Every structure is written in C-alpha cells, then in structure tokens.
Amino acid sequence: MDHPNIATIDLNLLRVFDSIYREGNILRAAERLGMSQPAASHALARLRHALKDDLFVRSARGMLPTARAEQLAGPVRQALSCLELGLQSGPFDPTTATQRFTIALDNASAVSLSAPILAAVSAAAPLLRLDLRPSGTLDIDRMIDEADLDLFIGKARPQLERFASEELFSDDFAVLHRTREAPETLTPEALTALPHLHLSSAGDDTEFVDRWLGERGARREVRHSVPLLGCEAVLERQDFYIVMRRRMALALCNRTGLSVSDLPFPSPRIVTCLRWHRRLDAQPAHQWLRRTIRSVCTSNQSTNTAAETACKIIV
C-alpha cells in the first residue's frame, strides 16, 4: 500500500486531528481551534480519505481513536509543538505574554509551591495562564513527550536522554500535630505517646521511623491512613502525629495553626526536581518560567525557615 506523502496533506488537517484526539469530541475540538463544527468534521473527512483510515469512531465516551490514530498522535503532537516553539522563539516579554503553561506537581509540591508560584507568575506576567495539575494519576513522561505537559515538579524520576532535570531543593521529614507545649524536638517517648496517621496519597515511605524505633525496643501505633486533603481537618479535631516532608508540614502549619516538631534523629531527604523536554531548553518563555520557579523555591526556603521558627513557638 502506498504511504501518504506529506506534500499531499494540508497541515491544517493535522491540527484538527490533534485537537480531536486531545478533546475526544469534535465540537470541543472545533471550539479549541476557533472554527465551526461542520468545518472540523469536513477536515476530519478529508484526512480520513488521505490516510485511508477512520481515525476516530463514535462511542458513548466520545470519539475514540483507532489504532492508526494512536500511532499518529504522538508524532503529530510533537511536530505541532516544534512548529509552535519555532513561532514563539523571539524575545519573551512577560508583561505582555499570553501563553498557557501546564505544570504537574506531586502532592508535597502542590501544597508548598502552588501559591508562591501563582503569586510570582501573576505579578510578573499578568496575562500568562498556568494550569497546575496533580501528578498522581498522570503518565508524566508520555505527557511531556506529547507536549501535554510543559513541566513536572516532584520527586526525581529515572534519567532519560530526551528529558532535562534539575534539583530544586531537598526535604527532610518532620512531625505535624496539634499538641500544644510540645518540644521543638520530640523524644523517642513522645514520638510513641500518640497514635500516628499514614498519608495515603503522599507516596513517601516513612518506615524509617519504625526501623529507628525498633532498634531501640520501641514501636509506634499507626492507627489510620488518610489522604493529604483530609489530614489537617483530622488533626484539628484529634491528637495524632503525621510524619511528612518538612515543607509540606510547614505549609499546613502556616494555614491551620497546627504545630511542627523535629524527629529525634536525622531523617532521609527527598529531592524535588524540575523536569521538562530538552526541545524546550532554549525556548525563551519556558526559560523564563523555569527561572521564576527556581526563584520561588529559593525565596520559599527563607520563608520556610521563618515559618519553622513560628510553628515551634510554644502556644
């Protein structure tokens, strides 16, 4: 079978294909492209004829891609992304920029960095839009490959040649609780005096606490597992300890009036990284956004030091 020649295909049809694939709906795809639904349907019909494949089939869940469409989706998205980057390669002025960036954050980064990142970007680039998403259920590397994500902020992932990565900061662990008149550093006895909660959505292994206590003939009681979104409401009503990354604990402490104490031993550290596709290395707008996030993390470190002191004041 003869393969289609790029010279015979209207590249605008690929924009329609990409939009339908991402939206799963012709009407939403047309609205995304600023065209009418009949025009989008006509474009899809032309592309179907050119590629000799249905590309999408209707279902109760929307327009489902065929195997051929799945095969095309990644290369088409990457090609369109490269064209978009080429058109945006001129000087970047944050005061007039209207780009939209999509950033995925793990839970700890979402809690501690969402507000300062939005504040810094809004102050410097008032027309620029950020789409911040939780990373828990996302296929991060595939979405970065297909330009559905501009950046990921979270725990370090396996190094791959096509991705760039840099460390933003590292975190140790602390204990969040509502106990008043608690010492700055918990003793082993204090650490086991109250039951603990396990954060089911943080993705952090805190068994190092159990190993340390076990070596000293002690143990803690982990009573329940709770999601991050519900833990502060629980702590405001009941006396539990939660071992979590320090930046996350301080962010929750600042907004709820809870307390943060140190563990009685040095804990492991979790590295938080920034990850992006190397094709974006020299893109001016992307460079500006990365610099802004780095600056936020640096200034947030100073803020956290002050906040830590405030959270440990005996009430």
PDB file of C-alpha atoms in Angstrom:
ATOM      1  CA  MET A   1       0.000   0.000   0.000  1.00  0.00           C
ATOM      2  CA  ASP A   2       1.306   3.475  -0.886  1.00  0.00           C
ATOM      3  CA  HIS A   3       2.041   5.641   2.108  1.00  0.00           C
ATOM      4  CA  PRO A   4       0.627   9.187   2.150  1.00  0.00           C
ATOM      5  CA  ASN A   5       3.085  11.874   1.135  1.00  0.00           C
ATOM      6  CA  ILE A   6       3.389  14.893   3.443  1.00  0.00           C
ATOM      7  CA  ALA A   7       3.392  17.100   0.336  1.00  0.00           C
ATOM      8  CA  THR A   8      -0.164  15.999  -0.445  1.00  0.00           C
ATOM      9  CA  ILE A   9      -1.640  16.657   3.026  1.00  0.00           C
ATOM     10  CA  ASP A  10      -2.875  20.037   4.196  1.00  0.00           C
ATOM     11  CA  LEU A  11      -1.037  20.564   7.506  1.00  0.00           C
ATOM     12  CA  ASN A  12      -4.104  22.315   8.924  1.00  0.00           C
ATOM     13  CA  LEU A  13      -5.798  18.906   8.886  1.00  0.00           C
ATOM     14  CA  LEU A  14      -3.201  17.681  11.375  1.00  0.00           C
ATOM     15  CA  ARG A  15      -4.172  20.485  13.754  1.00  0.00           C
ATOM     16  CA  VAL A  16      -7.763  19.259  13.587  1.00  0.00           C
ATOM     17  CA  PHE A  17      -6.623  15.668  14.140  1.00  0.00           C
ATOM     18  CA  ASP A  18      -4.562  16.699  17.173  1.00  0.00           C
ATOM     19  CA  SER A  19      -7.418  18.683  18.677  1.00  0.00           C
ATOM     20  CA  ILE A  20      -9.961  15.865  18.227  1.00  0.00           C
ATOM     21  CA  TYR A  21      -7.515  13.373  19.726  1.00  0.00           C
ATOM     22  CA  ARG A  22      -6.940  15.559  22.785  1.00  0.00           C
ATOM     23  CA  GLU A  23     -10.572  16.557  23.302  1.00  0.00           C
ATOM     24  CA  GLY A  24     -12.309  13.321  22.283  1.00  0.00           C
ATOM     25  CA  ASN A  25     -15.121  15.465  20.880  1.00  0.00           C
ATOM     26  CA  ILE A  26     -15.481  17.243  17.523  1.00  0.00           C
ATOM     27  CA  LEU A  27     -17.425  20.221  18.916  1.00  0.00           C
ATOM     28  CA  ARG A  28     -14.880  20.899  21.672  1.00  0.00           C
ATOM     29  CA  ALA A  29     -12.053  20.400  19.188  1.00  0.00           C
ATOM     30  CA  ALA A  30     -13.622  22.946  16.828  1.00  0.00           C
ATOM     31  CA  GLU A  31     -14.079  25.449  19.661  1.00  0.00           C
ATOM     32  CA  ARG A  32     -10.466  24.947  20.691  1.00  0.00           C
ATOM     33  CA  LEU A  33      -9.378  25.804  17.134  1.00  0.00           C
ATOM     34  CA  GLY A  34     -11.849  28.671  16.687  1.00  0.00           C
ATOM     35  CA  MET A  35     -13.711  27.000  13.842  1.00  0.00           C
ATOM     36  CA  SER A  36     -17.228  25.658  13.278  1.00  0.00           C
ATOM     37  CA  GLN A  37     -18.158  22.036  13.942  1.00  0.00           C
ATOM     38  CA  PRO A  38     -19.055  21.402  10.250  1.00  0.00           C
ATOM     39  CA  ALA A  39     -15.639  22.730   9.224  1.00  0.00           C
ATOM     40  CA  ALA A  40     -13.908  20.413  11.716  1.00  0.00           C
ATOM     41  CA  SER A  41     -15.977  17.452  10.518  1.00  0.00           C
ATOM     42  CA  HIS A  42     -15.126  18.266   6.893  1.00  0.00           C
ATOM     43  CA  ALA A  43     -11.429  18.475   7.771  1.00  0.00           C
ATOM     44  CA  LEU A  44     -11.595  15.087   9.510  1.00  0.00           C
ATOM     45  CA  ALA A  45     -13.308  13.591   6.446  1.00  0.00           C
ATOM     46  CA  ARG A  46     -10.513  14.898   4.199  1.00  0.00           C
ATOM     47  CA  LEU A  47      -7.844  13.451   6.487  1.00  0.00           C
ATOM     48  CA  ARG A  48      -9.654  10.108   6.651  1.00  0.00           C
ATOM     49  CA  HIS A  49      -9.641   9.986   2.869  1.00  0.00           C
ATOM     50  CA  ALA A  50      -5.965  10.939   2.651  1.00  0.00           C
ATOM     51  CA  LEU A  51      -4.856   8.386   5.255  1.00  0.00           C
ATOM     52  CA  LYS A  52      -7.401   5.701   4.284  1.00  0.00           C
ATOM     53  CA  ASP A  53      -8.411   5.151   7.901  1.00  0.00           C
ATOM     54  CA  ASP A  54     -11.423   6.139  10.029  1.00  0.00           C
ATOM     55  CA  LEU A  55      -9.040   7.622  12.661  1.00  0.00           C
ATOM     56  CA  PHE A  56     -11.902   8.104  15.156  1.00  0.00           C
ATOM     57  CA  VAL A  57     -15.075   6.138  15.855  1.00  0.00           C
ATOM     58  CA  ARG A  58     -18.068   7.390  17.816  1.00  0.00           C
ATOM     59  CA  SER A  59     -18.841   5.813  21.169  1.00  0.00           C
ATOM     60  CA  ALA A  60     -20.653   6.622  24.410  1.00  0.00           C
ATOM     61  CA  ARG A  61     -17.340   8.016  25.667  1.00  0.00           C
ATOM     62  CA  GLY A  62     -16.796  10.302  22.698  1.00  0.00           C
ATOM     63  CA  MET A  63     -14.603   9.970  19.627  1.00  0.00           C
ATOM     64  CA  LEU A  64     -12.300   7.018  20.245  1.00  0.00           C
ATOM     65  CA  PRO A  65      -9.051   6.836  18.239  1.00  0.00           C
ATOM     66  CA  THR A  66      -8.333   3.861  16.025  1.00  0.00           C
ATOM     67  CA  ALA A  67      -5.017   2.025  16.216  1.00  0.00           C
ATOM     68  CA  ARG A  68      -3.758   4.177  13.314  1.00  0.00           C
ATOM     69  CA  ALA A  69      -4.753   7.354  15.156  1.00  0.00           C
ATOM     70  CA  GLU A  70      -2.956   6.181  18.306  1.00  0.00           C
ATOM     71  CA  GLN A  71       0.128   5.581  16.193  1.00  0.00           C
ATOM     72  CA  LEU A  72      -0.055   9.080  14.701  1.00  0.00           C
ATOM     73  CA  ALA A  73      -0.965  11.039  17.820  1.00  0.00           C
ATOM     74  CA  GLY A  74       2.496  11.288  19.404  1.00  0.00           C
ATOM     75  CA  PRO A  75       4.453  12.280  16.279  1.00  0.00           C
ATOM     76  CA  VAL A  76       1.752  14.784  15.210  1.00  0.00           C
ATOM     77  CA  ARG A  77       1.697  16.432  18.665  1.00  0.00           C
ATOM     78  CA  GLN A  78       5.488  16.653  18.748  1.00  0.00           C
ATOM     79  CA  ALA A  79       5.628  18.120  15.235  1.00  0.00           C
ATOM     80  CA  LEU A  80       2.992  20.744  16.035  1.00  0.00           C
ATOM     81  CA  SER A  81       4.739  21.550  19.292  1.00  0.00           C
ATOM     82  CA  CYS A  82       8.014  22.140  17.440  1.00  0.00           C
ATOM     83  CA  LEU A  83       6.247  24.464  14.995  1.00  0.00           C
ATOM     84  CA  GLU A  84       4.648  26.364  17.872  1.00  0.00           C
ATOM     85  CA  LEU A  85       8.026  26.695  19.579  1.00  0.00           C
ATOM     86  CA  GLY A  86       9.561  27.998  16.357  1.00  0.00           C
ATOM     87  CA  LEU A  87       6.881  30.675  16.101  1.00  0.00           C
ATOM     88  CA  GLN A  88       7.469  31.652  19.739  1.00  0.00           C
ATOM     89  CA  SER A  89      11.255  31.759  19.518  1.00  0.00           C
ATOM     90  CA  GLY A  90      11.514  35.552  19.523  1.00  0.00           C
ATOM     91  CA  PRO A  91      12.139  37.730  22.596  1.00  0.00           C
ATOM     92  CA  PHE A  92       9.855  36.965  25.525  1.00  0.00           C
ATOM     93  CA  ASP A  93       8.173  39.849  27.347  1.00  0.00           C
ATOM     94  CA  PRO A  94       6.400  38.562  30.461  1.00  0.00           C
ATOM     95  CA  THR A  95       4.377  41.772  30.823  1.00  0.00           C
ATOM     96  CA  THR A  96       2.505  41.092  27.564  1.00  0.00           C
ATOM     97  CA  ALA A  97       2.818  37.292  27.240  1.00  0.00           C
ATOM     98  CA  THR A  98      -0.434  35.345  26.889  1.00  0.00           C
ATOM     99  CA  GLN A  99       0.901  31.786  26.737  1.00  0.00           C
ATOM    100  CA  ARG A 100      -0.586  28.941  28.727  1.00  0.00           C
ATOM    101  CA  PHE A 101       1.660  26.524  30.603  1.00  0.00           C
ATOM    102  CA  THR A 102       0.616  23.179  32.053  1.00  0.00           C
ATOM    103  CA  ILE A 103       2.548  22.019  35.114  1.00  0.00           C
ATOM    104  CA  ALA A 104       2.088  18.768  37.031  1.00  0.00           C
ATOM    105  CA  LEU A 105       3.074  18.716  40.710  1.00  0.00           C
ATOM    106  CA  ASP A 106       3.286  15.902  43.215  1.00  0.00           C
ATOM    107  CA  ASN A 107       1.286  16.325  46.424  1.00  0.00           C
ATOM    108  CA  ALA A 108       4.061  17.841  48.512  1.00  0.00           C
ATOM    109  CA  SER A 109       4.942  20.366  45.797  1.00  0.00           C
ATOM    110  CA  ALA A 110       1.283  21.223  45.208  1.00  0.00           C
ATOM    111  CA  VAL A 111       0.805  22.050  48.898  1.00  0.00           C
ATOM    112  CA  SER A 112       4.001  24.053  49.362  1.00  0.00           C
ATOM    113  CA  LEU A 113       4.593  25.641  45.936  1.00  0.00           C
ATOM    114  CA  SER A 114       1.242  26.293  44.216  1.00  0.00           C
ATOM    115  CA  ALA A 115       0.527  29.586  45.989  1.00  0.00           C
ATOM    116  CA  PRO A 116       4.031  31.136  45.656  1.00  0.00           C
ATOM    117  CA  ILE A 117       4.372  30.071  42.004  1.00  0.00           C
ATOM    118  CA  LEU A 118       0.986  31.574  41.102  1.00  0.00           C
ATOM    119  CA  ALA A 119       1.822  34.750  43.017  1.00  0.00           C
ATOM    120  CA  ALA A 120       5.213  35.190  41.317  1.00  0.00           C
ATOM    121  CA  VAL A 121       3.888  34.486  37.813  1.00  0.00           C
ATOM    122  CA  SER A 122       0.816  36.715  38.286  1.00  0.00           C
ATOM    123  CA  ALA A 123       2.973  39.600  39.481  1.00  0.00           C
ATOM    124  CA  ALA A 124       5.444  39.411  36.589  1.00  0.00           C
ATOM    125  CA  ALA A 125       3.212  38.106  33.783  1.00  0.00           C
ATOM    126  CA  PRO A 126      -0.407  39.121  34.475  1.00  0.00           C
ATOM    127  CA  LEU A 127      -1.782  37.746  31.163  1.00  0.00           C
ATOM    128  CA  LEU A 128       0.023  34.415  31.275  1.00  0.00           C
ATOM    129  CA  ARG A 129      -2.075  31.390  32.326  1.00  0.00           C
ATOM    130  CA  LEU A 130      -0.983  28.418  34.423  1.00  0.00           C
ATOM    131  CA  ASP A 131      -2.754  25.062  34.532  1.00  0.00           C
ATOM    132  CA  LEU A 132      -1.474  23.322  37.698  1.00  0.00           C
ATOM    133  CA  ARG A 133      -2.404  19.646  37.914  1.00  0.00           C
ATOM    134  CA  PRO A 134      -1.869  16.883  40.491  1.00  0.00           C
ATOM    135  CA  SER A 135       0.560  14.322  39.099  1.00  0.00           C
ATOM    136  CA  GLY A 136      -0.712  11.246  40.935  1.00  0.00           C
ATOM    137  CA  THR A 137      -2.661   9.613  38.100  1.00  0.00           C
ATOM    138  CA  LEU A 138      -0.793  11.117  35.146  1.00  0.00           C
ATOM    139  CA  ASP A 139       1.599   9.389  32.750  1.00  0.00           C
ATOM    140  CA  ILE A 140       4.165  12.155  33.231  1.00  0.00           C
ATOM    141  CA  ASP A 141       6.792  11.173  30.661  1.00  0.00           C
ATOM    142  CA  ARG A 142       4.246  10.429  27.926  1.00  0.00           C
ATOM    143  CA  MET A 143       2.527  13.778  28.512  1.00  0.00           C
ATOM    144  CA  ILE A 144       5.852  15.645  28.397  1.00  0.00           C
ATOM    145  CA  ASP A 145       6.734  13.777  25.191  1.00  0.00           C
ATOM    146  CA  GLU A 146       3.413  14.740  23.608  1.00  0.00           C
ATOM    147  CA  ALA A 147       3.603  18.362  24.816  1.00  0.00           C
ATOM    148  CA  ASP A 148       0.579  17.962  27.075  1.00  0.00           C
ATOM    149  CA  LEU A 149       2.815  18.959  29.993  1.00  0.00           C
ATOM    150  CA  ASP A 150       5.382  21.738  29.967  1.00  0.00           C
ATOM    151  CA  LEU A 151       6.917  20.910  33.336  1.00  0.00           C
ATOM    152  CA  PHE A 152       6.803  18.390  36.150  1.00  0.00           C
ATOM    153  CA  ILE A 153       7.715  19.305  39.726  1.00  0.00           C
ATOM    154  CA  GLY A 154       8.187  16.405  42.100  1.00  0.00           C
ATOM    155  CA  LYS A 155      10.407  13.556  43.235  1.00  0.00           C
ATOM    156  CA  ALA A 156      13.257  12.655  40.904  1.00  0.00           C
ATOM    157  CA  ARG A 157      12.352  10.248  38.101  1.00  0.00           C
ATOM    158  CA  PRO A 158      14.631   7.953  36.070  1.00  0.00           C
ATOM    159  CA  GLN A 159      17.013   9.909  33.867  1.00  0.00           C
ATOM    160  CA  LEU A 160      16.243   9.687  30.146  1.00  0.00           C
ATOM    161  CA  GLU A 161      18.251  11.390  27.418  1.00  0.00           C
ATOM    162  CA  ARG A 162      15.311  13.318  25.966  1.00  0.00           C
ATOM    163  CA  PHE A 163      14.413  14.920  29.297  1.00  0.00           C
ATOM    164  CA  ALA A 164      16.240  17.614  31.240  1.00  0.00           C
ATOM    165  CA  SER A 165      16.083  17.683  35.016  1.00  0.00           C
ATOM    166  CA  GLU A 166      17.464  19.815  37.806  1.00  0.00           C
ATOM    167  CA  GLU A 167      17.231  19.702  41.572  1.00  0.00           C
ATOM    168  CA  LEU A 168      15.165  22.464  43.149  1.00  0.00           C
ATOM    169  CA  PHE A 169      15.606  21.534  46.818  1.00  0.00           C
ATOM    170  CA  SER A 170      15.676  18.591  49.206  1.00  0.00           C
ATOM    171  CA  ASP A 171      13.430  17.971  52.171  1.00  0.00           C
ATOM    172  CA  ASP A 172      13.839  16.055  55.395  1.00  0.00           C
ATOM    173  CA  PHE A 173      10.872  14.831  57.447  1.00  0.00           C
ATOM    174  CA  ALA A 174       9.114  16.420  60.404  1.00  0.00           C
ATOM    175  CA  VAL A 175       6.066  15.673  62.545  1.00  0.00           C
ATOM    176  CA  LEU A 176       2.798  17.572  62.133  1.00  0.00           C
ATOM    177  CA  HIS A 177       0.387  17.573  65.077  1.00  0.00           C
ATOM    178  CA  ARG A 178      -1.867  19.809  67.170  1.00  0.00           C
ATOM    179  CA  THR A 179      -0.150  19.166  70.525  1.00  0.00           C
ATOM    180  CA  ARG A 180       0.404  22.355  72.458  1.00  0.00           C
ATOM    181  CA  GLU A 181       3.545  22.932  74.506  1.00  0.00           C
ATOM    182  CA  ALA A 182       5.313  20.247  72.505  1.00  0.00           C
ATOM    183  CA  PRO A 183       9.126  20.351  72.489  1.00  0.00           C
ATOM    184  CA  GLU A 184      10.944  21.545  69.399  1.00  0.00           C
ATOM    185  CA  THR A 185      12.350  18.032  69.020  1.00  0.00           C
ATOM    186  CA  LEU A 186      10.278  15.036  70.062  1.00  0.00           C
ATOM    187  CA  THR A 187      11.902  12.464  72.328  1.00  0.00           C
ATOM    188  CA  PRO A 188      11.520   8.772  71.448  1.00  0.00           C
ATOM    189  CA  GLU A 189       8.998   8.521  74.279  1.00  0.00           C
ATOM    190  CA  ALA A 190       6.991  11.482  72.965  1.00  0.00           C
ATOM    191  CA  LEU A 191       7.100  10.091  69.429  1.00  0.00           C
ATOM    192  CA  THR A 192       5.317   6.951  70.609  1.00  0.00           C
ATOM    193  CA  ALA A 193       2.968   8.644  73.091  1.00  0.00           C
ATOM    194  CA  LEU A 194       0.297   9.390  70.452  1.00  0.00           C
ATOM    195  CA  PRO A 195      -1.029   7.249  67.596  1.00  0.00           C
ATOM    196  CA  HIS A 196       0.156   8.131  64.098  1.00  0.00           C
ATOM    197  CA  LEU A 197      -1.639   8.647  60.800  1.00  0.00           C
ATOM    198  CA  HIS A 198      -0.241   7.421  57.490  1.00  0.00           C
ATOM    199  CA  LEU A 199      -0.604   9.745  54.498  1.00  0.00           C
ATOM    200  CA  SER A 200      -2.100   7.514  51.823  1.00  0.00           C
ATOM    201  CA  SER A 201      -1.637   9.985  48.956  1.00  0.00           C
ATOM    202  CA  ALA A 202       1.835  11.394  49.631  1.00  0.00           C
ATOM    203  CA  GLY A 203       3.766   8.492  48.158  1.00  0.00           C
ATOM    204  CA  ASP A 204       6.524   8.715  50.786  1.00  0.00           C
ATOM    205  CA  ASP A 205       7.920   5.741  52.693  1.00  0.00           C
ATOM    206  CA  THR A 206       8.048   6.568  56.420  1.00  0.00           C
ATOM    207  CA  GLU A 207       9.009   3.103  57.635  1.00  0.00           C
ATOM    208  CA  PHE A 208      12.413   4.535  58.532  1.00  0.00           C
ATOM    209  CA  VAL A 209      10.672   5.766  61.701  1.00  0.00           C
ATOM    210  CA  ASP A 210       9.628   2.220  62.605  1.00  0.00           C
ATOM    211  CA  ARG A 211      13.113   0.871  61.935  1.00  0.00           C
ATOM    212  CA  TRP A 212      14.710   3.533  64.157  1.00  0.00           C
ATOM    213  CA  LEU A 213      12.254   2.878  66.979  1.00  0.00           C
ATOM    214  CA  GLY A 214      12.569  -0.903  66.575  1.00  0.00           C
ATOM    215  CA  GLU A 215      16.335  -0.703  67.067  1.00  0.00           C
ATOM    216  CA  ARG A 216      15.579   0.870  70.459  1.00  0.00           C
ATOM    217  CA  GLY A 217      12.937  -1.595  71.503  1.00  0.00           C
ATOM    218  CA  ALA A 218      10.048   0.797  70.879  1.00  0.00           C
ATOM    219  CA  ARG A 219       7.226   0.988  68.363  1.00  0.00           C
ATOM    220  CA  ARG A 220       4.632   3.491  67.216  1.00  0.00           C
ATOM    221  CA  GLU A 221       0.990   2.770  66.541  1.00  0.00           C
ATOM    222  CA  VAL A 222      -0.096   3.765  63.028  1.00  0.00           C
ATOM    223  CA  ARG A 223      -3.828   3.946  63.643  1.00  0.00           C
ATOM    224  CA  HIS A 224      -5.303   5.093  60.291  1.00  0.00           C
ATOM    225  CA  SER A 225      -4.440   6.071  56.732  1.00  0.00           C
ATOM    226  CA  VAL A 226      -5.815   9.387  55.450  1.00  0.00           C
ATOM    227  CA  PRO A 227      -5.400  11.361  52.213  1.00  0.00           C
ATOM    228  CA  LEU A 228      -3.413  14.565  52.286  1.00  0.00           C
ATOM    229  CA  LEU A 229      -6.521  16.644  51.560  1.00  0.00           C
ATOM    230  CA  GLY A 230      -8.187  15.415  54.762  1.00  0.00           C
ATOM    231  CA  CYS A 231      -5.296  15.215  57.198  1.00  0.00           C
ATOM    232  CA  GLU A 232      -5.443  18.781  58.538  1.00  0.00           C
ATOM    233  CA  ALA A 233      -9.160  18.500  59.329  1.00  0.00           C
ATOM    234  CA  VAL A 234      -8.439  15.318  61.294  1.00  0.00           C
ATOM    235  CA  LEU A 235      -5.553  16.880  63.205  1.00  0.00           C
ATOM    236  CA  GLU A 236      -7.623  19.921  64.138  1.00  0.00           C
ATOM    237  CA  ARG A 237     -10.031  17.601  65.980  1.00  0.00           C
ATOM    238  CA  GLN A 238      -7.918  14.725  67.287  1.00  0.00           C
ATOM    239  CA  ASP A 239      -4.436  14.131  68.667  1.00  0.00           C
ATOM    240  CA  PHE A 240      -2.376  12.237  66.117  1.00  0.00           C
ATOM    241  CA  TYR A 241       1.115  12.538  64.725  1.00  0.00           C
ATOM    242  CA  ILE A 242       1.804  12.583  60.971  1.00  0.00           C
ATOM    243  CA  VAL A 243       5.357  12.189  59.687  1.00  0.00           C
ATOM    244  CA  MET A 244       5.679  14.081  56.398  1.00  0.00           C
ATOM    245  CA  ARG A 245       8.073  16.166  54.320  1.00  0.00           C
ATOM    246  CA  ARG A 246       9.020  19.326  56.170  1.00  0.00           C
ATOM    247  CA  ARG A 247       7.940  21.877  53.527  1.00  0.00           C
ATOM    248  CA  MET A 248       4.533  20.265  53.329  1.00  0.00           C
ATOM    249  CA  ALA A 249       4.229  20.231  57.131  1.00  0.00           C
ATOM    250  CA  LEU A 250       5.183  23.916  57.369  1.00  0.00           C
ATOM    251  CA  ALA A 251       2.703  24.907  54.655  1.00  0.00           C
ATOM    252  CA  LEU A 252      -0.096  23.135  56.552  1.00  0.00           C
ATOM    253  CA  CYS A 253       1.094  24.597  59.843  1.00  0.00           C
ATOM    254  CA  ASN A 254       1.012  28.136  58.443  1.00  0.00           C
ATOM    255  CA  ARG A 255      -2.573  27.972  57.293  1.00  0.00           C
ATOM    256  CA  THR A 256      -4.141  25.907  60.080  1.00  0.00           C
ATOM    257  CA  GLY A 257      -2.364  26.745  63.335  1.00  0.00           C
ATOM    258  CA  LEU A 258      -1.072  23.194  63.743  1.00  0.00           C
ATOM    259  CA  SER A 259       2.399  22.508  65.148  1.00  0.00           C
ATOM    260  CA  VAL A 260       5.573  21.066  63.649  1.00  0.00           C
ATOM    261  CA  SER A 261       8.246  19.234  65.646  1.00  0.00           C
ATOM    262  CA  ASP A 262      11.533  17.617  64.662  1.00  0.00           C
ATOM    263  CA  LEU A 263      12.103  13.895  64.763  1.00  0.00           C
ATOM    264  CA  PRO A 264      14.620  12.745  67.414  1.00  0.00           C
ATOM    265  CA  PHE A 265      17.055  11.604  64.690  1.00  0.00           C
ATOM    266  CA  PRO A 266      18.218  12.735  61.224  1.00  0.00           C
ATOM    267  CA  SER A 267      15.752  11.548  58.608  1.00  0.00           C
ATOM    268  CA  PRO A 268      16.210  10.642  54.940  1.00  0.00           C
ATOM    269  CA  ARG A 269      15.870  13.507  52.478  1.00  0.00           C
ATOM    270  CA  ILE A 270      13.570  13.661  49.465  1.00  0.00           C
ATOM    271  CA  VAL A 271      14.848  15.551  46.415  1.00  0.00           C
ATOM    272  CA  THR A 272      12.330  17.630  44.457  1.00  0.00           C
ATOM    273  CA  CYS A 273      13.227  18.186  40.803  1.00  0.00           C
ATOM    274  CA  LEU A 274      12.065  20.161  37.806  1.00  0.00           C
ATOM    275  CA  ARG A 275      11.654  18.004  34.662  1.00  0.00           C
ATOM    276  CA  TRP A 276      10.990  19.056  31.056  1.00  0.00           C
ATOM    277  CA  HIS A 277      11.644  18.011  27.465  1.00  0.00           C
ATOM    278  CA  ARG A 278      15.008  19.036  26.022  1.00  0.00           C
ATOM    279  CA  ARG A 279      13.325  20.507  22.965  1.00  0.00           C
ATOM    280  CA  LEU A 280      12.240  23.310  25.319  1.00  0.00           C
ATOM    281  CA  ASP A 281      15.745  24.054  26.620  1.00  0.00           C
ATOM    282  CA  ALA A 282      16.222  27.242  24.612  1.00  0.00           C
ATOM    283  CA  GLN A 283      12.588  28.355  24.289  1.00  0.00           C
ATOM    284  CA  PRO A 284      12.506  31.878  25.815  1.00  0.00           C
ATOM    285  CA  ALA A 285       9.130  31.649  27.540  1.00  0.00           C
ATOM    286  CA  HIS A 286       9.959  28.261  29.007  1.00  0.00           C
ATOM    287  CA  GLN A 287      13.349  29.509  30.187  1.00  0.00           C
ATOM    288  CA  TRP A 288      11.634  32.420  31.931  1.00  0.00           C
ATOM    289  CA  LEU A 289       9.150  30.092  33.656  1.00  0.00           C
ATOM    290  CA  ARG A 290      11.930  27.801  34.891  1.00  0.00           C
ATOM    291  CA  ARG A 291      13.870  30.778  36.255  1.00  0.00           C
ATOM    292  CA  THR A 292      10.751  32.021  38.020  1.00  0.00           C
ATOM    293  CA  ILE A 293      10.138  28.637  39.651  1.00  0.00           C
ATOM    294  CA  ARG A 294      13.776  28.408  40.758  1.00  0.00           C
ATOM    295  CA  SER A 295      13.493  31.866  42.304  1.00  0.00           C
ATOM    296  CA  VAL A 296      10.281  30.870  44.088  1.00  0.00           C
ATOM    297  CA  CYS A 297      11.963  27.800  45.575  1.00  0.00           C
ATOM    298  CA  THR A 298      14.943  29.839  46.740  1.00  0.00           C
ATOM    299  CA  SER A 299      12.825  32.537  48.382  1.00  0.00           C
ATOM    300  CA  ASN A 300      10.461  29.897  49.755  1.00  0.00           C
ATOM    301  CA  GLN A 301      13.408  28.338  51.565  1.00  0.00           C
ATOM    302  CA  SER A 302      13.922  31.578  53.509  1.00  0.00           C
ATOM    303  CA  THR A 303      10.194  31.848  54.184  1.00  0.00           C
ATOM    304  CA  ASN A 304      10.133  28.264  55.450  1.00  0.00           C
ATOM    305  CA  THR A 305      12.965  28.966  57.875  1.00  0.00           C
ATOM    306  CA  ALA A 306      10.981  31.828  59.397  1.00  0.00           C
ATOM    307  CA  ALA A 307       7.791  29.769  59.346  1.00  0.00           C
ATOM    308  CA  GLU A 308       9.520  26.891  61.089  1.00  0.00           C
ATOM    309  CA  THR A 309      10.507  29.182  63.924  1.00  0.00           C
ATOM    310  CA  ALA A 310       6.944  30.496  64.187  1.00  0.00           C
ATOM    311  CA  CYS A 311       5.427  26.986  64.133  1.00  0.00           C
ATOM    312  CA  LYS A 312       7.647  25.908  67.018  1.00  0.00           C
ATOM    313  CA  ILE A 313       6.688  28.784  69.318  1.00  0.00           C
ATOM    314  CA  ILE A 314       5.015  27.285  72.359  1.00  0.00           C
ATOM    315  CA  VAL A 315       1.355  28.275  72.489  1.00  0.00           C
TER     316      VAL A 315
END
